[in-house]
CSV table of C-alpha atoms in Angstrom, one decimal:
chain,number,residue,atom,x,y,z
A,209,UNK,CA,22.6,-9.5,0.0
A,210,UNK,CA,20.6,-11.5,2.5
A,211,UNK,CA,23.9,-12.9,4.7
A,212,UNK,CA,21.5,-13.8,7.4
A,213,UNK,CA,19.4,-16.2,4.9
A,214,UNK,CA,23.0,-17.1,3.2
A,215,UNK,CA,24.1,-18.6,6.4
A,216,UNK,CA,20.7,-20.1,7.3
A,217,UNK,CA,20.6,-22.1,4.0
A,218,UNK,CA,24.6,-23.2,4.8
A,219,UNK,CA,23.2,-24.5,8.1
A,220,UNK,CA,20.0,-26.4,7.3
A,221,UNK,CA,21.6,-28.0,4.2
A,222,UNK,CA,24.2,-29.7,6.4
A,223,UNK,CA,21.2,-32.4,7.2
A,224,UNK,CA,20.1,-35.3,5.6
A,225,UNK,CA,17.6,-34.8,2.9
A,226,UNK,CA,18.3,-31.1,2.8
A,227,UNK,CA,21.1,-30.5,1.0
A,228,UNK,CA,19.8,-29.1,-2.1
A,229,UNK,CA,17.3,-27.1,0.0
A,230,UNK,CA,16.5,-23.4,-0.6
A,231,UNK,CA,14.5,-22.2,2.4
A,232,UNK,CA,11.4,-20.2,0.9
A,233,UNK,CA,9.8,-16.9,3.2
A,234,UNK,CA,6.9,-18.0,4.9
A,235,UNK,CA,6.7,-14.7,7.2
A,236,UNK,CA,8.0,-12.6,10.3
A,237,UNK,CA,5.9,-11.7,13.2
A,238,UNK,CA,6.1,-8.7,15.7
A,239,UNK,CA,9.7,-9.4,16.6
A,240,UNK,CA,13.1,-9.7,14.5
A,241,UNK,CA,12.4,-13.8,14.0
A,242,UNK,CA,11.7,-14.3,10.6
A,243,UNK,CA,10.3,-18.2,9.5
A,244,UNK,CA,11.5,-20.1,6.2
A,245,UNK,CA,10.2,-23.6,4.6
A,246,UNK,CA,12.2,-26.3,3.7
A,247,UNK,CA,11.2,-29.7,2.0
A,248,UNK,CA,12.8,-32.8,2.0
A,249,UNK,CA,11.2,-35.0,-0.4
A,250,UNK,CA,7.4,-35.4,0.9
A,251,UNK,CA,7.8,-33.8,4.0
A,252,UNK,CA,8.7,-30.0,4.8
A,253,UNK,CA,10.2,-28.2,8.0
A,254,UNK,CA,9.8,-24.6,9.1
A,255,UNK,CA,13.3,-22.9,9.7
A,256,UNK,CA,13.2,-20.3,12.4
A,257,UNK,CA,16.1,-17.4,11.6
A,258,UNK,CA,15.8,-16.0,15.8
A,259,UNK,CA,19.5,-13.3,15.2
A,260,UNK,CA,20.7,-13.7,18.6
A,261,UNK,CA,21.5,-10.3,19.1
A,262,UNK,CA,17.9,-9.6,18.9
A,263,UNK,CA,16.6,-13.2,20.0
A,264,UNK,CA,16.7,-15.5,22.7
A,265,UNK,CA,16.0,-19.1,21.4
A,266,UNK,CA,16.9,-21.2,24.7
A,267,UNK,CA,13.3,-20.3,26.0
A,268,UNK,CA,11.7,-21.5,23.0
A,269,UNK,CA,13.5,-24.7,23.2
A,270,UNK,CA,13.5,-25.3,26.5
A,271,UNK,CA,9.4,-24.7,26.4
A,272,UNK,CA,8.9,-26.5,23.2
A,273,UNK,CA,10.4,-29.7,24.3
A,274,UNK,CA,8.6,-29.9,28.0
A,275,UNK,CA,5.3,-28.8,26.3
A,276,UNK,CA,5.7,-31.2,23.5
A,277,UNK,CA,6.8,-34.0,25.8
A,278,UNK,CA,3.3,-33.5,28.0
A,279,UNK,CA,1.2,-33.5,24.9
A,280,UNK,CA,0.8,-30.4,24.0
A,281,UNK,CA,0.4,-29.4,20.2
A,282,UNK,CA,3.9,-27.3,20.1
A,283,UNK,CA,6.1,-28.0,16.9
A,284,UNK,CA,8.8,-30.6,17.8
A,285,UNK,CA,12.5,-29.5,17.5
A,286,UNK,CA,14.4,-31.4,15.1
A,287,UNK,CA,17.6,-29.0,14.9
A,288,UNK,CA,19.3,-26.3,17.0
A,289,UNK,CA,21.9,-23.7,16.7
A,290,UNK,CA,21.3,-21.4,19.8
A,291,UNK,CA,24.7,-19.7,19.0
A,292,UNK,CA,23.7,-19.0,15.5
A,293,UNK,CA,19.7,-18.3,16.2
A,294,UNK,CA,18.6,-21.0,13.4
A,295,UNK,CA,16.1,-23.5,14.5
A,296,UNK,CA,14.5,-26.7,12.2
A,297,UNK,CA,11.0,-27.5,13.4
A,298,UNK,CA,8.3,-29.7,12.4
A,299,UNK,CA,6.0,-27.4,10.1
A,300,UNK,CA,2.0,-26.9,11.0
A,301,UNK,CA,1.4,-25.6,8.1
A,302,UNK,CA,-0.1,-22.1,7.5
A,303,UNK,CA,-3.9,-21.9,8.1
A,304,UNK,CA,-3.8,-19.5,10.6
A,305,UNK,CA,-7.0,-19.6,12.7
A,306,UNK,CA,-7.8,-16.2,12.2
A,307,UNK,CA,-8.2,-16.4,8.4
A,308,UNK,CA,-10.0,-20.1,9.1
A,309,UNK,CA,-13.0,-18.3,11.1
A,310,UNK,CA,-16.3,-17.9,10.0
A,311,UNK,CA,-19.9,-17.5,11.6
A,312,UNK,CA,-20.6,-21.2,11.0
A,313,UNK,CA,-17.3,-23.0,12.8
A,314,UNK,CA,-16.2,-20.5,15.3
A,315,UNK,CA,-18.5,-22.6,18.1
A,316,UNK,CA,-16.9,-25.3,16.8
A,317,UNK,CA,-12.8,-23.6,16.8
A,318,UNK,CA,-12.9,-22.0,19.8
A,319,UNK,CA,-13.6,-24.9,22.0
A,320,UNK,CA,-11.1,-26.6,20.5
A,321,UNK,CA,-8.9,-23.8,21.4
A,322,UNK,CA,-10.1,-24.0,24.5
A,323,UNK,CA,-9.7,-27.6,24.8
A,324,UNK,CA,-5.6,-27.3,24.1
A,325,UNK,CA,-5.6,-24.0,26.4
A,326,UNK,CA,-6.8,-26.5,29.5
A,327,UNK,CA,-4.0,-28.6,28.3
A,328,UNK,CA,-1.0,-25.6,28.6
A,329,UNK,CA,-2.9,-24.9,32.2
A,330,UNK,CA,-2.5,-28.2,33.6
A,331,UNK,CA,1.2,-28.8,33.0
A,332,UNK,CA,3.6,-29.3,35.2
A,333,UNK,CA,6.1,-27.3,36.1
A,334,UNK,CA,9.3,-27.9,34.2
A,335,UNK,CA,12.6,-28.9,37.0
A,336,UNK,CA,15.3,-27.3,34.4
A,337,UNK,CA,13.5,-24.7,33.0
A,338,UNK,CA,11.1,-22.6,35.6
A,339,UNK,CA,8.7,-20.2,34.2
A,340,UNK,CA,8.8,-16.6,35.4
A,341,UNK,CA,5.9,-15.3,37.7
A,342,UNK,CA,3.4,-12.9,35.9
A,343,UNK,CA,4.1,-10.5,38.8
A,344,UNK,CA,4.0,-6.9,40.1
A,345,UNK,CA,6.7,-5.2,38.1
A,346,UNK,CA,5.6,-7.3,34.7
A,347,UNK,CA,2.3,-6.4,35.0
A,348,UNK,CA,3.1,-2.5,35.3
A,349,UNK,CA,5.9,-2.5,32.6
A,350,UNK,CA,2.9,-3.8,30.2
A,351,UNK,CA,0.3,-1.4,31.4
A,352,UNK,CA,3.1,1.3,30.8
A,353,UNK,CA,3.3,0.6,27.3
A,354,UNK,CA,-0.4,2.6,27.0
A,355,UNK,CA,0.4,5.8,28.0
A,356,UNK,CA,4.2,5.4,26.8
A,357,UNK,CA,3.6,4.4,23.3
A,358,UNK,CA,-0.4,5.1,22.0
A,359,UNK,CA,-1.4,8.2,23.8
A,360,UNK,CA,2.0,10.4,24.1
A,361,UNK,CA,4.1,9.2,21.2
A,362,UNK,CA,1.4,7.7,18.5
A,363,UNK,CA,-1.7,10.0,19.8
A,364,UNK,CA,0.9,13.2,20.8
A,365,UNK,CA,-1.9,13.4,24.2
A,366,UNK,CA,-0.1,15.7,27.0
A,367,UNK,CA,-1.2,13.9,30.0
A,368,UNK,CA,-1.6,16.5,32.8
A,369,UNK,CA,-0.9,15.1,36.6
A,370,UNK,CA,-4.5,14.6,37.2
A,371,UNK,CA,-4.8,12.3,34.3
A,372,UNK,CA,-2.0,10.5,35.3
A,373,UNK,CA,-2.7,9.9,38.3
A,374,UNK,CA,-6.3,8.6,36.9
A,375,UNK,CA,-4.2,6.0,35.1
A,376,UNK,CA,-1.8,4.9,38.1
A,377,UNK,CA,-5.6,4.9,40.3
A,378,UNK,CA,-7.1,2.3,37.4
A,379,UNK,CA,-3.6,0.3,36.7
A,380,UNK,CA,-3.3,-0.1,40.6
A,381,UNK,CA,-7.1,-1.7,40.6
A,382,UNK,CA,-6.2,-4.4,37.4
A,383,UNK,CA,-2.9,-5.3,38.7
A,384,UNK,CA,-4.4,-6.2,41.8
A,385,UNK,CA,-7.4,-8.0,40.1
A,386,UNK,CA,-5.1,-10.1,38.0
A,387,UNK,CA,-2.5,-10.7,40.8
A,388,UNK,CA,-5.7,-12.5,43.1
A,389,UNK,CA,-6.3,-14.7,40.6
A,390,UNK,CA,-5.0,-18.8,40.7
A,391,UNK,CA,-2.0,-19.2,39.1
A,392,UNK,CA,-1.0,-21.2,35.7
A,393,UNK,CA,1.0,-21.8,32.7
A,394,UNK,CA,0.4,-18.7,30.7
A,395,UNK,CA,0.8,-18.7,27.3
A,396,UNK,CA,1.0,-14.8,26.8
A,397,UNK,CA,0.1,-14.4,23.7
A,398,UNK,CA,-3.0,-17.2,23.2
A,399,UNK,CA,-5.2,-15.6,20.2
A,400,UNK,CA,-6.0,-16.4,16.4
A,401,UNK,CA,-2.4,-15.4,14.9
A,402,UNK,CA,-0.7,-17.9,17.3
A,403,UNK,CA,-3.0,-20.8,16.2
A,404,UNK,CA,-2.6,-23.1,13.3
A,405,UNK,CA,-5.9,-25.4,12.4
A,406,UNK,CA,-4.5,-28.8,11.5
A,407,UNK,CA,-6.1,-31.9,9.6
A,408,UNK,CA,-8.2,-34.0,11.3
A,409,UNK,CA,-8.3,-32.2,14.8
A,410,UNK,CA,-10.3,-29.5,16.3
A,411,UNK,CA,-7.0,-28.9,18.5
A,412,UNK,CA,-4.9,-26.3,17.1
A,413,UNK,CA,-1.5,-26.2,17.0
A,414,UNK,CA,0.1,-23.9,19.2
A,415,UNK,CA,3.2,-21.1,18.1
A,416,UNK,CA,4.6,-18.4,19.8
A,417,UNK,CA,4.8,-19.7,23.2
A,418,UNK,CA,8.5,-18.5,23.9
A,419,UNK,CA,7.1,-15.8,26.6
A,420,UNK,CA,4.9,-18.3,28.8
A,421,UNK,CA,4.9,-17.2,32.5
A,422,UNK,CA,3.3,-18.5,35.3
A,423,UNK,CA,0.2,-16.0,35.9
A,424,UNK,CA,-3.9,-15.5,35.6
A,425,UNK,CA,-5.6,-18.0,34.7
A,426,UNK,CA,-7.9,-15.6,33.0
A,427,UNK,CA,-4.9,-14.5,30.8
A,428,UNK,CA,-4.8,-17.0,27.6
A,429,UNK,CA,-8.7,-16.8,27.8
A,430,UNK,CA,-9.4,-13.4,26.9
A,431,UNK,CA,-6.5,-13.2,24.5
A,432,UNK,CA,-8.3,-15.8,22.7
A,433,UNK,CA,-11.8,-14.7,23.2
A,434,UNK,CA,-11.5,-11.3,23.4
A,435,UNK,CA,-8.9,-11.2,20.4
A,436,UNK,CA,-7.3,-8.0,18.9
A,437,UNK,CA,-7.8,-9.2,15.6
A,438,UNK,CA,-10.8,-10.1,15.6
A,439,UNK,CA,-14.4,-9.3,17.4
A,440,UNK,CA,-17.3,-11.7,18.1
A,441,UNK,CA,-20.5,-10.9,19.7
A,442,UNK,CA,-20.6,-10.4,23.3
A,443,UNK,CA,-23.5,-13.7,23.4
A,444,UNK,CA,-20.6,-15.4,22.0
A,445,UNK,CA,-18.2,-14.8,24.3
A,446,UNK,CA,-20.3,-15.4,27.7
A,447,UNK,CA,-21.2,-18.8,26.1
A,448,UNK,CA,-17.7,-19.5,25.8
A,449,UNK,CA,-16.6,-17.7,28.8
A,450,UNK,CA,-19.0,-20.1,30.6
A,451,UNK,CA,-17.6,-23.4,28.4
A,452,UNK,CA,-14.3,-22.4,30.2
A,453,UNK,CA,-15.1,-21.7,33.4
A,454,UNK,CA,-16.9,-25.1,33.5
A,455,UNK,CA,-13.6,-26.8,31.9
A,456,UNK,CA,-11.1,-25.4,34.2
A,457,UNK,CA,-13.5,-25.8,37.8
A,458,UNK,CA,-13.8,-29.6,36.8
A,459,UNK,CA,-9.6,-29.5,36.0
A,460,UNK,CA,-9.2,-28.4,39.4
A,461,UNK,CA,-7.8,-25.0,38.1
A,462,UNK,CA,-9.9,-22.8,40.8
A,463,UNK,CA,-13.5,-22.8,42.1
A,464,UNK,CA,-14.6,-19.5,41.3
A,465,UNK,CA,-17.9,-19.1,40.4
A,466,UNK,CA,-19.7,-17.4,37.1
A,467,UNK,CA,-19.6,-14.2,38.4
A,468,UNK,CA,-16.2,-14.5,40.1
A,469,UNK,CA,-14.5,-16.1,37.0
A,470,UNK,CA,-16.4,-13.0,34.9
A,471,UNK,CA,-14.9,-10.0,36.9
A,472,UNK,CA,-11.5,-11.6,36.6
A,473,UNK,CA,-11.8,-12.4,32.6
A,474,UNK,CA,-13.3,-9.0,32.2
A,475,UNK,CA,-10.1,-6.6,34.5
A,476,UNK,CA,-7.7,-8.8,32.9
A,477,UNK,CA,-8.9,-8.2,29.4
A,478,UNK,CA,-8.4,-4.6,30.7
A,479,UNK,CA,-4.7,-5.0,31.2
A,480,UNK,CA,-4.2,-7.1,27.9
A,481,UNK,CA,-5.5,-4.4,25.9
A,482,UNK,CA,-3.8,-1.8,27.6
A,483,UNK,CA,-0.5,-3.9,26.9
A,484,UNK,CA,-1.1,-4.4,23.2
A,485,UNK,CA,-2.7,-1.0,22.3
A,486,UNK,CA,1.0,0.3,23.2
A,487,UNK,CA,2.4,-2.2,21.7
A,488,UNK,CA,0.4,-1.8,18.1
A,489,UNK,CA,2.1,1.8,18.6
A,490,UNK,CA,5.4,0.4,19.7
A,491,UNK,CA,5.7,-1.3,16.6
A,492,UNK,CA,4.9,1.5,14.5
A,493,UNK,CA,6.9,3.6,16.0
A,494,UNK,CA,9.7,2.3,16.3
A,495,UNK,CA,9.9,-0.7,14.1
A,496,UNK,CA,8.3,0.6,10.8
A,497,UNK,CA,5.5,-1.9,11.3
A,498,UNK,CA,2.1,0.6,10.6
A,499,UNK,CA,-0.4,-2.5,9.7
A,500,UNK,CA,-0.9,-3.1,13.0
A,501,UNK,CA,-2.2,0.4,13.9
A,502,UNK,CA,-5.9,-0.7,12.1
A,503,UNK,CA,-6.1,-2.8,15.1
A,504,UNK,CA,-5.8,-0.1,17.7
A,505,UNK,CA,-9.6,1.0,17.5
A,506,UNK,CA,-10.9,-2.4,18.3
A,507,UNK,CA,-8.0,-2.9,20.9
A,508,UNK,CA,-9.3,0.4,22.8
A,509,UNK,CA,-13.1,-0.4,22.3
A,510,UNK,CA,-12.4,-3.5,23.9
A,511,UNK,CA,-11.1,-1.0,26.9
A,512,UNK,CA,-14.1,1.3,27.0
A,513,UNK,CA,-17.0,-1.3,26.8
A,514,UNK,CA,-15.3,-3.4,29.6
A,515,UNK,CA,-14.5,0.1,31.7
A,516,UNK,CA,-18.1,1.0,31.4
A,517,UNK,CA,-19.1,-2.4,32.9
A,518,UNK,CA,-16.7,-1.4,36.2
A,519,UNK,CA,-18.1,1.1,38.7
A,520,UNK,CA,-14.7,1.6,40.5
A,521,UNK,CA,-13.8,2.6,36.8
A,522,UNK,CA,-16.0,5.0,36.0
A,523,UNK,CA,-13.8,8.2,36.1
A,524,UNK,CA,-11.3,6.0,33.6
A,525,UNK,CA,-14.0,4.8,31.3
A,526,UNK,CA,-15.2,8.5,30.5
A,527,UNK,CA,-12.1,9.7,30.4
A,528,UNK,CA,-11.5,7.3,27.2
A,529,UNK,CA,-14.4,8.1,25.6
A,530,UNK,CA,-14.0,12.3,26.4
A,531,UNK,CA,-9.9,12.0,25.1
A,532,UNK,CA,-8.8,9.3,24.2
A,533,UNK,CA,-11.4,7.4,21.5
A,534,UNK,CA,-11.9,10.9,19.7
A,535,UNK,CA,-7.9,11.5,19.0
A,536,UNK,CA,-7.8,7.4,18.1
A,537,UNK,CA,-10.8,8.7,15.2
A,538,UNK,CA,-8.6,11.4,14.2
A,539,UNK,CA,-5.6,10.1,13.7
A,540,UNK,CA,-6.8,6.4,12.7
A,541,UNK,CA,-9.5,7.0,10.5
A,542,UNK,CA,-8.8,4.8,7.5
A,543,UNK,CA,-6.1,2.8,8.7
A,544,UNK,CA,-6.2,-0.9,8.1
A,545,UNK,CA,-5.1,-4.1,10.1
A,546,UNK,CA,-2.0,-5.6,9.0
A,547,UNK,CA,-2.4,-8.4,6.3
A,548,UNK,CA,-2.1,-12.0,7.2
């Protein structure tokens, strides 16, 4: 018996419209929350079931309501039970943009994404609820995850000093890349399984946003452009690297120029990928969760063909293609993403 979803259904019944209501899966993500829908009469509601024990909701809240209250396309909160972990929020629907993408409307997708990222990087900074920097120790603990999780647990690599110290040498170099670069609201997890397209609107509607720091301003572009879950051509993604820079300069965000803004998107996408490479094996590992080790390959690709562009990186980027991409082919081979 479900006692989780038994006491979920207690709690949203309680309100008006919804007391016949029997909350129907709509799916789980990477961590313990798990999302149900709801209807009441013509109009539905996404129930969030966040077990506390596992699950901070006040952040989501907290960022929800200053997001939402500056415009941003963030699901309003209609209910709350921090105690319990239940949340009632205004439902988006469930075109994901990643299974919305094609050839023909990604131009057309992205700068919309785009358009709603500038948004999240010009807010304000919220008095009662203060976003945690992006700093030195957060930026290592991520990087971590690589060697932790992919090459020593998932992989079974034993990394001698030398190559550890290769890694510390190349973390050392991104950290300090990402840690030079202007400061905003960072999303942290900006890609095409955190976007919803929505009727009438290029603007997608944004989920997931519990983790925002204050960080990179590179950060939420490469997750979206260079996303784990999906590849474009590298044309593609200078055009729209480009579109962005031009965005955020006029915004006021920084005045880097093309070049500049390129060598901070491309060491930052370095770090990303080094985060949720480990992470894929994290999940795997320890939670049970093997779809998302078919996304590892094009995770570490990402690595090696933005390594190879980095002279200070040159040791590193042979190194991944000498040890680590062959026991990724090994062990991989076959393995498909997780299903939407």
């Amino acid at each position: 018996m479900d006692i989780r979803l038994s006491q979920l259904t207690d709690w949203v019944r309680q309100f008006p419209g919804l007391a016949q209501a029997s909350p129907r899966p709509v799916s789980g993500d990477a961590s313990f929350r798990r999302y149900f829908r709801v209807t009441n009469h013509d109009t539905t509601f996404i129930v969030m079931d966040a077990p506390p024990e596992h699950e901070d909701c006040h952040p989501f809240v907290a960022i929800a309501r200053h997001w939402h209250s500056h415009g941003v396309a963030v699901p309003a909160v209609v209910e709350q039970d921090l105690a319990q972990g239940f949340l009632l929020l205004e439902d988006f629907g469930d075109r994901l943009l990643l299974g919305q993408l094609d050839a023909t409307n990604a131009d057309r997708c992205y700068r919309g994404a785009m358009a709603e990222l500038l948004s999240i990087q010009h807010l304000p900074a919220d008095p009662a609820f203060p976003l945690p920097p992006y700093d030195n120790a957060l930026l290592n603990r991520e990087m971590a995850l690589f060697p932790d999780w992919l090459l020593t647990r998932q992989l079974g690599l034993e990394l001698s000093n030398g190559e550890r110290c290769l890694l510390d040498t190349s973390f050392t170099f991104l950290r300090e890349s990402a840690l030079a670069q202007p400061e905003v609201t960072v999303h942290r997890d900006y890609h095409s399984r955190n976007l919803l397209v929505r009727p009438d609107t290029d603007r997608p509607g944004v989920i997931d946003f519990q983790d925002a720091v204050r960080g990179p301003i590179t950060y939420d572009l490469v997750s979206l452009l260079k996303d784990c879950y999906v590849r474009w051509p590298e044309s593609d993604v200078e055009r729209w690297l480009e579109h962005y820079r031009q965005l955020s300069l006029d915004a006021g965000l920084h005045h880097a120029d093309a070049a500049t803004f390129r060598q901070w998107f491309e060491l930052m996408g370095m770090q990303r990928h080094l985060k949720a490479a480990g992470i894929f094996a994290r999940l795997a590992i320890r939670d049970g969760k093997t779809g998302y080790l078919g996304d590892i390959p094009r995770t570490v690709q990402y690595l090696v063909d933005a390594s190879a562009r980095q002279g200070a990186l040159r040791h590193f980027h042979e190194w991944l293609l000498e040890t680590v991409m062959p026991a990724i082919e090994t062990q991989l081979q076959g393995t498909e993403p997780a299903s939407l």
